[in-house]
């Protein structure tokens, strides 16, 4: 039909002549355009109708599958978010567990330390924006430590003080040693409060609780629990109980989507969202329509193209060509204008890399005018002596291979000033596809490079400060450890190390002030730097402690000679603000040249040699020898054996009987500490107590002796040979330990009185209110308080009045010489008089002979203790003595007025 119309109009045009042909041509052009448009609109309408039908069909048939897909997807999403929350909680718990494992916290809870600053230092690592507060409770729930400003920070806390302190009940009966957590949403969006409860246990028993409240980020959670309103599209953290009841509370037709958050007892919950399902439905429709649109587009597009090709394509092609030409001309003009107005320097080169065009910004950046730059090679025009050759080589290689490249390099302006640029070069192809031009765009990055250089300088300065002592400028402990590990430890050759510790430095600080002390440290640092060899290494590793690592090839003799020179230099008087400061130094020298130790053991060996120098009068130089090495090995072996002995309870009690001065009947026994070593037999305290003290294990040993002594007393009482009194040596820290009574309550002791002997030094120490409270509490429970080693140099009558003990024991150093010294006898007589005036029973220690016993009885002592009465006995030997001599309670004799008024004793 279209062809026939065209033929008729063509014949009419030919008959009409020139003007008729022009009119016919215009008519055909108009008819072709109208027909082409109509054909396109019809095809487009059919195309749209097909898409709409397919879309509605998919929407209403896919509803059940969408419900299932939405639930599965949300369940998986809930599980992923729950794992993320659990990981955040676990991270916090792991951090607190790490701090809880510190020995200072367990020692505080177990009562071995009464001061809290060590535990506070450990828990200070918790401070920060995300930390709210913390506390340590004992096994009764009584707080023994809490974070500073606890009540002032109450407004920041999500849990009330009552909830905080009662949080220990979160620990379940079935799992008493497991941690527990509780969550509560913060007022800040995306934040929640986490309450972590960690048990502090010893030997399988919970001795206390560490409770920490912190803030964690839960950016996808709207609420924790049901404390805040939430919509169906919100994620909510609920307890397992709330999860079980939410269906009834909200009258839900389907169970909510949820995932458990580890073992915390909480779950991440989201209600079924039907609006979201509808949205997913339409998303699915859109996805299907996307496929259908493109799938059906091919045949429909074919119809349009074929129809238009036959009907109107020749005419439209001509119009499109003209339109494209006009658009291209416009784009070229716009691009030229943009390049001219750009602040980035742009230049174009030919294939020989000669500049054929550049914009004004290039002239501003480089200083070259247009006539100076055109025809020049950019590299020879702009590059200079500081331009990196490797960067230039990479640029040339990229240009040679006709590929884009981006680099940063130094260029030079026309006046010779350097500047940094970020340079991008891209090849341009002609109509034949062959690269015939290059465009280069340069950005001035000089300020950025200067900032990077300043940051690098700051980083280096910070690193230097981190590795060097701020006062002396010497390498610090961290730097020294790195040297010992990286260089000396890995060196196959023998090396020598010198440890330096100043003598009497504390006196300078105390007498002249810390400024004077700093001046002395600088003097010592200067002396070290002046005396050491250029290959040596000197560092400050502590307050007044230094270390010198001698260079390769330097021997132990060189170390000793260096120490002697430093000894003379350090001993010189140092004048500070008109004051003369004098210090000395002790030196420990260790070398691996004889094969006795390895390079990695040098610092430990030098410490041991330094310790020997300190022990033998200070201001000495001691070389690490095989004898010192053997001593170090013995101490190391002894420390391991002590720990094993505690674990196996090899420490046993012996009993030193105490007898009545008049009747010589047994009035009690003092429990003494012995070590039943599996290889060396019975060891006395002087053979192991110094090492146990250094290892801070004495409280553990005391606890073993305390339990075994009480067990022995209970057994003696069970068979009818009970002691009137059993005494234990304790410190003030143990007196303040609430567990002192609880341990005694474990044993069935009725007729035997438990007495605690406190060193005389407590009479001159500041007695805390808690100490006095615990003493009164012990007295109320029937325990006796006695003062040990009275007269040993710390005596205080005022302190004796304040403590008001039941008995005081005169130190054996005053008892032993009374046979030959009248002055000592008079002194003991006065001490006995003090005891009588205060109503305090007096016990004499160190009664070695019968003559001692007679004199002390005449002086008025109530009780005697020493080898004359009996040597330390085991429990069987003690039973024999009790059966042989009989017992009498302290004060139950009519011969002494001090004892009058007390009840009769029993044999």
Short mmCIF file of C-alpha atoms in Angstrom, two decimals, residues 347-716:
data_model
loop_
_atom_site.label_atom_id
_atom_site.label_comp_id
_atom_site.label_asym_id
_atom_site.label_seq_id
_atom_site.Cartn_x
_atom_site.Cartn_y
_atom_site.Cartn_z
CA UNK A 347 48.41 20.38 27.46
CA UNK A 348 48.25 18.39 24.19
CA UNK A 349 51.33 17.02 22.38
CA UNK A 350 51.76 15.44 18.96
CA UNK A 351 53.12 11.98 18.37
CA UNK A 352 56.67 13.38 18.73
CA UNK A 353 55.72 14.76 22.16
CA UNK A 354 55.91 18.42 21.11
CA UNK A 355 53.38 20.75 22.76
CA UNK A 356 50.71 21.79 20.26
CA UNK A 357 48.17 23.33 22.70
CA UNK A 358 47.77 24.19 26.38
CA UNK A 359 45.20 26.01 28.47
CA UNK A 360 45.76 29.20 30.52
CA UNK A 361 46.08 27.21 33.78
CA UNK A 362 49.29 25.65 32.39
CA UNK A 363 50.85 29.09 32.03
CA UNK A 364 49.73 30.04 35.57
CA UNK A 365 51.26 26.85 37.03
CA UNK A 366 54.56 26.81 35.08
CA UNK A 367 55.12 30.47 34.27
CA UNK A 368 55.62 29.77 30.55
CA UNK A 369 53.67 31.86 28.04
CA UNK A 370 52.03 30.24 25.01
CA UNK A 371 54.78 31.21 22.57
CA UNK A 372 57.42 29.86 25.00
CA UNK A 373 55.80 26.44 25.41
CA UNK A 374 54.49 25.56 21.93
CA UNK A 375 56.75 23.20 20.04
CA UNK A 376 58.79 22.32 23.18
CA UNK A 377 59.20 18.88 24.75
CA UNK A 378 57.42 18.85 28.19
CA UNK A 379 60.14 16.81 29.89
CA UNK A 380 63.00 19.06 28.79
CA UNK A 381 60.88 22.14 29.57
CA UNK A 382 59.71 21.22 33.09
CA UNK A 383 61.94 18.52 34.63
CA UNK A 384 65.04 19.22 36.73
CA UNK A 385 67.69 17.75 39.04
CA UNK A 386 65.25 16.58 41.77
CA UNK A 387 62.88 14.88 39.32
CA UNK A 388 62.92 11.15 40.07
CA UNK A 389 64.50 9.22 37.20
CA UNK A 390 62.51 6.04 37.92
CA UNK A 391 59.23 7.97 37.70
CA UNK A 392 60.33 9.52 34.38
CA UNK A 393 61.23 6.05 33.08
CA UNK A 394 57.75 4.76 33.94
CA UNK A 395 56.15 7.72 32.12
CA UNK A 396 58.24 7.13 29.00
CA UNK A 397 57.42 3.41 29.00
CA UNK A 398 53.68 4.13 29.22
CA UNK A 399 53.84 6.67 26.38
CA UNK A 400 55.83 4.26 24.22
CA UNK A 401 53.19 1.55 24.72
CA UNK A 402 50.32 4.05 24.18
CA UNK A 403 48.66 3.37 27.53
CA UNK A 404 47.35 5.77 30.19
CA UNK A 405 49.62 6.53 33.15
CA UNK A 406 49.40 8.49 36.42
CA UNK A 407 52.41 9.53 38.52
CA UNK A 408 53.54 12.15 41.03
CA UNK A 409 56.84 13.92 40.37
CA UNK A 410 58.79 17.15 40.87
CA UNK A 411 58.67 19.76 38.08
CA UNK A 412 60.26 23.19 37.90
CA UNK A 413 58.64 26.55 37.11
CA UNK A 414 60.12 29.04 34.68
CA UNK A 415 61.79 30.89 37.60
CA UNK A 416 63.44 27.68 38.82
CA UNK A 417 61.19 26.97 41.81
CA UNK A 418 60.32 23.26 42.22
CA UNK A 419 56.77 22.03 42.74
CA UNK A 420 55.01 18.66 42.99
CA UNK A 421 52.38 17.63 40.44
CA UNK A 422 50.01 14.73 40.04
CA UNK A 423 50.36 14.02 36.30
CA UNK A 424 47.90 12.00 34.18
CA UNK A 425 48.77 11.22 30.52
CA UNK A 426 46.29 9.61 28.13
CA UNK A 427 46.73 8.78 24.42
CA UNK A 428 44.31 10.23 21.79
CA UNK A 429 43.48 8.34 18.57
CA UNK A 430 42.55 9.78 15.17
CA UNK A 431 39.77 8.63 12.85
CA UNK A 432 41.95 5.76 11.67
CA UNK A 433 42.39 4.51 15.27
CA UNK A 434 46.09 5.34 15.37
CA UNK A 435 47.42 7.29 18.38
CA UNK A 436 48.64 10.64 17.12
CA UNK A 437 48.31 12.90 20.19
CA UNK A 438 48.65 12.82 23.97
CA UNK A 439 46.77 14.86 26.56
CA UNK A 440 48.43 15.58 29.93
CA UNK A 441 46.56 16.95 32.96
CA UNK A 442 48.63 18.26 35.90
CA UNK A 443 47.44 19.09 39.43
CA UNK A 444 49.61 21.02 41.88
CA UNK A 445 50.03 18.75 44.97
CA UNK A 446 52.90 20.65 46.60
CA UNK A 447 50.89 21.41 49.76
CA UNK A 448 49.85 17.79 50.05
CA UNK A 449 53.43 16.60 49.73
CA UNK A 450 54.62 19.11 52.34
CA UNK A 451 51.87 17.92 54.71
CA UNK A 452 52.91 14.30 54.11
CA UNK A 453 56.51 15.23 54.85
CA UNK A 454 55.48 16.95 58.10
CA UNK A 455 53.45 13.89 59.07
CA UNK A 456 56.43 11.65 58.36
CA UNK A 457 58.70 13.88 60.45
CA UNK A 458 56.14 13.81 63.27
CA UNK A 459 55.91 10.03 63.01
CA UNK A 460 59.66 9.69 63.24
CA UNK A 461 59.77 12.07 66.19
CA UNK A 462 56.99 10.14 67.94
CA UNK A 463 58.80 6.87 67.30
CA UNK A 464 61.98 8.40 68.69
CA UNK A 465 60.14 9.51 71.85
CA UNK A 466 58.61 6.04 72.19
CA UNK A 467 62.06 4.45 72.11
CA UNK A 468 64.03 7.02 74.13
CA UNK A 469 63.94 8.35 77.66
CA UNK A 470 62.58 11.89 77.71
CA UNK A 471 64.89 13.03 80.53
CA UNK A 472 68.29 11.64 79.48
CA UNK A 473 67.73 11.02 75.78
CA UNK A 474 69.03 7.46 76.19
CA UNK A 475 67.19 4.50 74.68
CA UNK A 476 64.43 3.32 77.06
CA UNK A 477 63.42 -0.17 78.21
CA UNK A 478 61.44 -0.87 75.06
CA UNK A 479 64.40 0.04 72.87
CA UNK A 480 66.81 -1.99 75.00
CA UNK A 481 64.54 -5.05 74.87
CA UNK A 482 64.36 -4.71 71.10
CA UNK A 483 68.15 -4.53 70.83
CA UNK A 484 68.65 -7.54 73.11
CA UNK A 485 66.11 -9.56 71.14
CA UNK A 486 66.91 -8.50 67.56
CA UNK A 487 70.67 -7.92 67.62
CA UNK A 488 72.39 -9.41 70.65
CA UNK A 489 70.06 -12.41 70.99
CA UNK A 490 70.59 -13.40 67.37
CA UNK A 491 74.33 -12.66 67.33
CA UNK A 492 76.45 -15.83 67.10
CA UNK A 493 79.43 -14.12 68.71
CA UNK A 494 79.97 -13.65 72.44
CA UNK A 495 78.62 -10.40 73.92
CA UNK A 496 78.96 -8.58 77.25
CA UNK A 497 76.33 -6.67 79.22
CA UNK A 498 76.73 -4.28 82.18
CA UNK A 499 73.85 -3.46 84.55
CA UNK A 500 74.09 -0.23 86.54
CA UNK A 501 72.00 0.68 89.59
CA UNK A 502 72.56 3.94 91.48
CA UNK A 503 73.17 3.79 95.23
CA UNK A 504 71.57 6.32 97.60
CA UNK A 505 69.65 7.95 94.75
CA UNK A 506 66.42 7.90 96.79
CA UNK A 507 68.18 10.00 99.44
CA UNK A 508 68.90 12.68 96.82
CA UNK A 509 65.22 12.79 95.82
CA UNK A 510 64.05 12.85 99.42
CA UNK A 511 66.61 15.44 100.56
CA UNK A 512 66.98 17.80 97.62
CA UNK A 513 63.85 17.14 95.57
CA UNK A 514 63.08 15.43 92.29
CA UNK A 515 64.60 18.24 90.24
CA UNK A 516 67.95 17.46 91.85
CA UNK A 517 67.38 13.78 91.17
CA UNK A 518 66.75 14.53 87.49
CA UNK A 519 69.96 16.55 87.39
CA UNK A 520 71.89 13.59 88.83
CA UNK A 521 70.35 11.23 86.26
CA UNK A 522 71.48 13.54 83.44
CA UNK A 523 74.95 13.61 84.98
CA UNK A 524 75.02 9.80 85.03
CA UNK A 525 73.75 9.67 81.46
CA UNK A 526 76.51 12.04 80.33
CA UNK A 527 79.08 9.90 82.14
CA UNK A 528 77.84 6.76 80.40
CA UNK A 529 77.93 8.40 76.97
CA UNK A 530 81.43 9.76 77.62
CA UNK A 531 82.93 6.43 78.76
CA UNK A 532 81.36 3.87 76.41
CA UNK A 533 82.92 2.80 73.12
CA UNK A 534 81.37 3.95 69.83
CA UNK A 535 80.08 0.40 69.21
CA UNK A 536 78.53 0.16 72.70
CA UNK A 537 74.90 0.79 73.48
CA UNK A 538 73.66 2.48 76.69
CA UNK A 539 70.05 2.77 77.83
CA UNK A 540 67.95 3.72 80.83
CA UNK A 541 65.56 0.90 81.80
CA UNK A 542 64.18 2.19 85.11
CA UNK A 543 64.16 5.04 87.58
CA UNK A 544 67.85 4.79 88.53
CA UNK A 545 68.74 1.72 86.48
CA UNK A 546 70.87 1.66 83.33
CA UNK A 547 72.22 -1.02 81.04
CA UNK A 548 75.23 -1.03 78.71
CA UNK A 549 75.55 -3.53 75.87
CA UNK A 550 79.17 -3.72 74.78
CA UNK A 551 79.88 -3.95 71.07
CA UNK A 552 80.97 -7.12 69.26
CA UNK A 553 84.40 -8.40 70.31
CA UNK A 554 84.36 -6.65 73.71
CA UNK A 555 85.07 -9.02 76.62
CA UNK A 556 84.04 -9.33 80.26
CA UNK A 557 87.30 -7.64 81.26
CA UNK A 558 86.30 -4.68 79.12
CA UNK A 559 82.97 -4.60 80.95
CA UNK A 560 84.65 -4.64 84.38
CA UNK A 561 87.08 -1.90 83.32
CA UNK A 562 84.20 0.21 82.00
CA UNK A 563 82.34 -0.29 85.30
CA UNK A 564 85.38 0.87 87.29
CA UNK A 565 85.72 4.02 85.17
CA UNK A 566 82.01 4.75 85.53
CA UNK A 567 82.25 4.16 89.29
CA UNK A 568 84.76 6.99 89.57
CA UNK A 569 82.80 9.28 87.24
CA UNK A 570 79.47 8.74 89.00
CA UNK A 571 80.96 9.20 92.47
CA UNK A 572 82.03 12.76 91.68
CA UNK A 573 80.04 15.43 93.52
CA UNK A 574 77.18 16.89 91.49
CA UNK A 575 76.19 20.48 92.37
CA UNK A 576 72.59 21.49 91.78
CA UNK A 577 71.40 24.99 92.75
CA UNK A 578 74.21 25.27 95.28
CA UNK A 579 73.52 21.84 96.80
CA UNK A 580 75.99 18.97 96.60
CA UNK A 581 74.48 15.65 95.55
CA UNK A 582 76.42 12.43 96.04
CA UNK A 583 75.51 9.03 94.66
CA UNK A 584 77.33 5.80 93.99
CA UNK A 585 76.61 2.89 91.72
CA UNK A 586 76.64 -0.89 91.80
CA UNK A 587 77.52 -2.83 88.67
CA UNK A 588 76.69 -6.32 87.47
CA UNK A 589 78.70 -7.62 84.51
CA UNK A 590 77.76 -10.70 82.50
CA UNK A 591 79.38 -12.17 79.39
CA UNK A 592 78.62 -15.15 77.19
CA UNK A 593 82.24 -15.61 76.12
CA UNK A 594 82.87 -18.59 78.44
CA UNK A 595 79.72 -20.42 77.29
CA UNK A 596 78.17 -20.30 80.75
CA UNK A 597 75.13 -18.44 79.43
CA UNK A 598 73.74 -17.53 76.02
CA UNK A 599 73.33 -14.01 74.66
CA UNK A 600 69.59 -14.17 75.37
CA UNK A 601 70.35 -14.76 79.08
CA UNK A 602 72.70 -11.79 79.47
CA UNK A 603 70.20 -9.42 81.09
CA UNK A 604 69.06 -12.00 83.65
CA UNK A 605 72.67 -12.87 84.45
CA UNK A 606 73.68 -9.22 84.79
CA UNK A 607 70.71 -8.70 87.13
CA UNK A 608 71.93 -11.59 89.30
CA UNK A 609 75.44 -10.14 89.43
CA UNK A 610 74.02 -6.71 90.30
CA UNK A 611 71.99 -8.29 93.09
CA UNK A 612 75.17 -9.80 94.52
CA UNK A 613 76.85 -6.39 94.37
CA UNK A 614 73.94 -4.84 96.28
CA UNK A 615 74.00 -7.64 98.85
CA UNK A 616 77.70 -7.18 99.53
CA UNK A 617 77.72 -3.51 100.47
CA UNK A 618 76.86 -1.59 97.29
CA UNK A 619 79.23 0.57 95.19
CA UNK A 620 80.84 -2.62 93.89
CA UNK A 621 81.35 -4.36 90.57
CA UNK A 622 80.48 -8.07 90.45
CA UNK A 623 81.15 -10.34 87.47
CA UNK A 624 78.71 -13.14 86.78
CA UNK A 625 80.58 -16.32 87.73
CA UNK A 626 79.79 -20.05 87.81
CA UNK A 627 79.15 -19.70 91.54
CA UNK A 628 76.52 -16.99 90.96
CA UNK A 629 75.14 -19.06 88.09
CA UNK A 630 74.77 -22.04 90.39
CA UNK A 631 73.00 -19.84 92.93
CA UNK A 632 70.63 -18.53 90.25
CA UNK A 633 69.87 -22.07 89.15
CA UNK A 634 69.26 -23.10 92.78
CA UNK A 635 66.88 -20.16 93.30
CA UNK A 636 65.06 -20.96 90.07
CA UNK A 637 64.79 -24.60 91.10
CA UNK A 638 63.66 -23.59 94.59
CA UNK A 639 60.93 -21.32 93.19
CA UNK A 640 59.58 -24.17 91.05
CA UNK A 641 59.71 -26.56 94.02
CA UNK A 642 57.88 -24.06 96.26
CA UNK A 643 55.05 -23.76 93.74
CA UNK A 644 54.91 -27.54 93.47
CA UNK A 645 54.98 -27.83 97.26
CA UNK A 646 51.97 -25.50 97.55
CA UNK A 647 50.11 -27.50 94.92
CA UNK A 648 50.87 -30.79 96.71
CA UNK A 649 50.46 -29.28 100.20
CA UNK A 650 53.97 -30.35 101.26
CA UNK A 651 54.04 -27.58 103.89
CA UNK A 652 53.14 -28.98 107.34
CA UNK A 653 52.71 -27.53 110.82
CA UNK A 654 54.86 -28.27 113.87
CA UNK A 655 53.72 -27.26 117.33
CA UNK A 656 55.86 -25.34 119.89
CA UNK A 657 54.25 -26.07 123.29
CA UNK A 658 53.62 -23.20 125.71
CA UNK A 659 53.62 -24.16 129.43
CA UNK A 660 52.37 -22.49 132.57
CA UNK A 661 55.31 -20.84 134.40
CA UNK A 662 54.16 -22.16 137.80
CA UNK A 663 52.72 -25.64 137.11
CA UNK A 664 54.55 -26.36 133.81
CA UNK A 665 51.33 -27.78 132.45
CA UNK A 666 50.51 -27.20 128.77
CA UNK A 667 48.50 -24.01 128.17
CA UNK A 668 48.73 -24.04 124.37
CA UNK A 669 50.95 -24.39 121.33
CA UNK A 670 52.24 -22.06 118.65
CA UNK A 671 51.91 -23.42 115.11
CA UNK A 672 55.23 -23.25 113.23
CA UNK A 673 55.80 -23.66 109.50
CA UNK A 674 57.91 -26.48 108.03
CA UNK A 675 58.37 -27.86 104.52
CA UNK A 676 58.29 -31.63 104.16
CA UNK A 677 60.46 -31.63 101.04
CA UNK A 678 60.21 -34.93 99.13
CA UNK A 679 63.99 -35.04 98.54
CA UNK A 680 65.64 -32.81 101.17
CA UNK A 681 63.51 -33.74 104.16
CA UNK A 682 62.12 -31.21 106.65
CA UNK A 683 63.17 -27.63 105.85
CA UNK A 684 62.93 -24.70 108.27
CA UNK A 685 61.48 -21.33 107.15
CA UNK A 686 64.90 -19.68 106.74
CA UNK A 687 65.62 -22.15 103.89
CA UNK A 688 62.60 -21.23 101.75
CA UNK A 689 60.72 -18.25 103.21
CA UNK A 690 62.86 -15.51 101.55
CA UNK A 691 62.20 -17.01 98.10
CA UNK A 692 58.51 -17.53 98.90
CA UNK A 693 58.32 -13.88 99.98
CA UNK A 694 59.91 -12.75 96.70
CA UNK A 695 57.37 -14.88 94.80
CA UNK A 696 54.47 -13.49 96.93
CA UNK A 697 53.49 -17.05 97.89
CA UNK A 698 53.70 -16.68 101.69
CA UNK A 699 49.91 -16.10 102.06
CA UNK A 700 49.26 -19.38 100.21
CA UNK A 701 51.61 -21.25 102.55
CA UNK A 702 50.08 -19.54 105.61
CA UNK A 703 46.64 -20.66 104.48
CA UNK A 704 47.81 -24.29 104.21
CA UNK A 705 49.42 -24.17 107.67
CA UNK A 706 46.29 -22.51 109.12
CA UNK A 707 43.98 -25.21 107.78
CA UNK A 708 46.25 -28.09 108.84
CA UNK A 709 46.78 -26.60 112.31
CA UNK A 710 43.03 -26.25 112.85
CA UNK A 711 42.50 -29.79 111.57
CA UNK A 712 45.07 -31.12 114.07
CA UNK A 713 43.46 -29.17 116.95
CA UNK A 714 40.04 -30.56 116.02
CA UNK A 715 41.40 -34.12 115.90
CA UNK A 716 43.06 -33.75 119.33
#
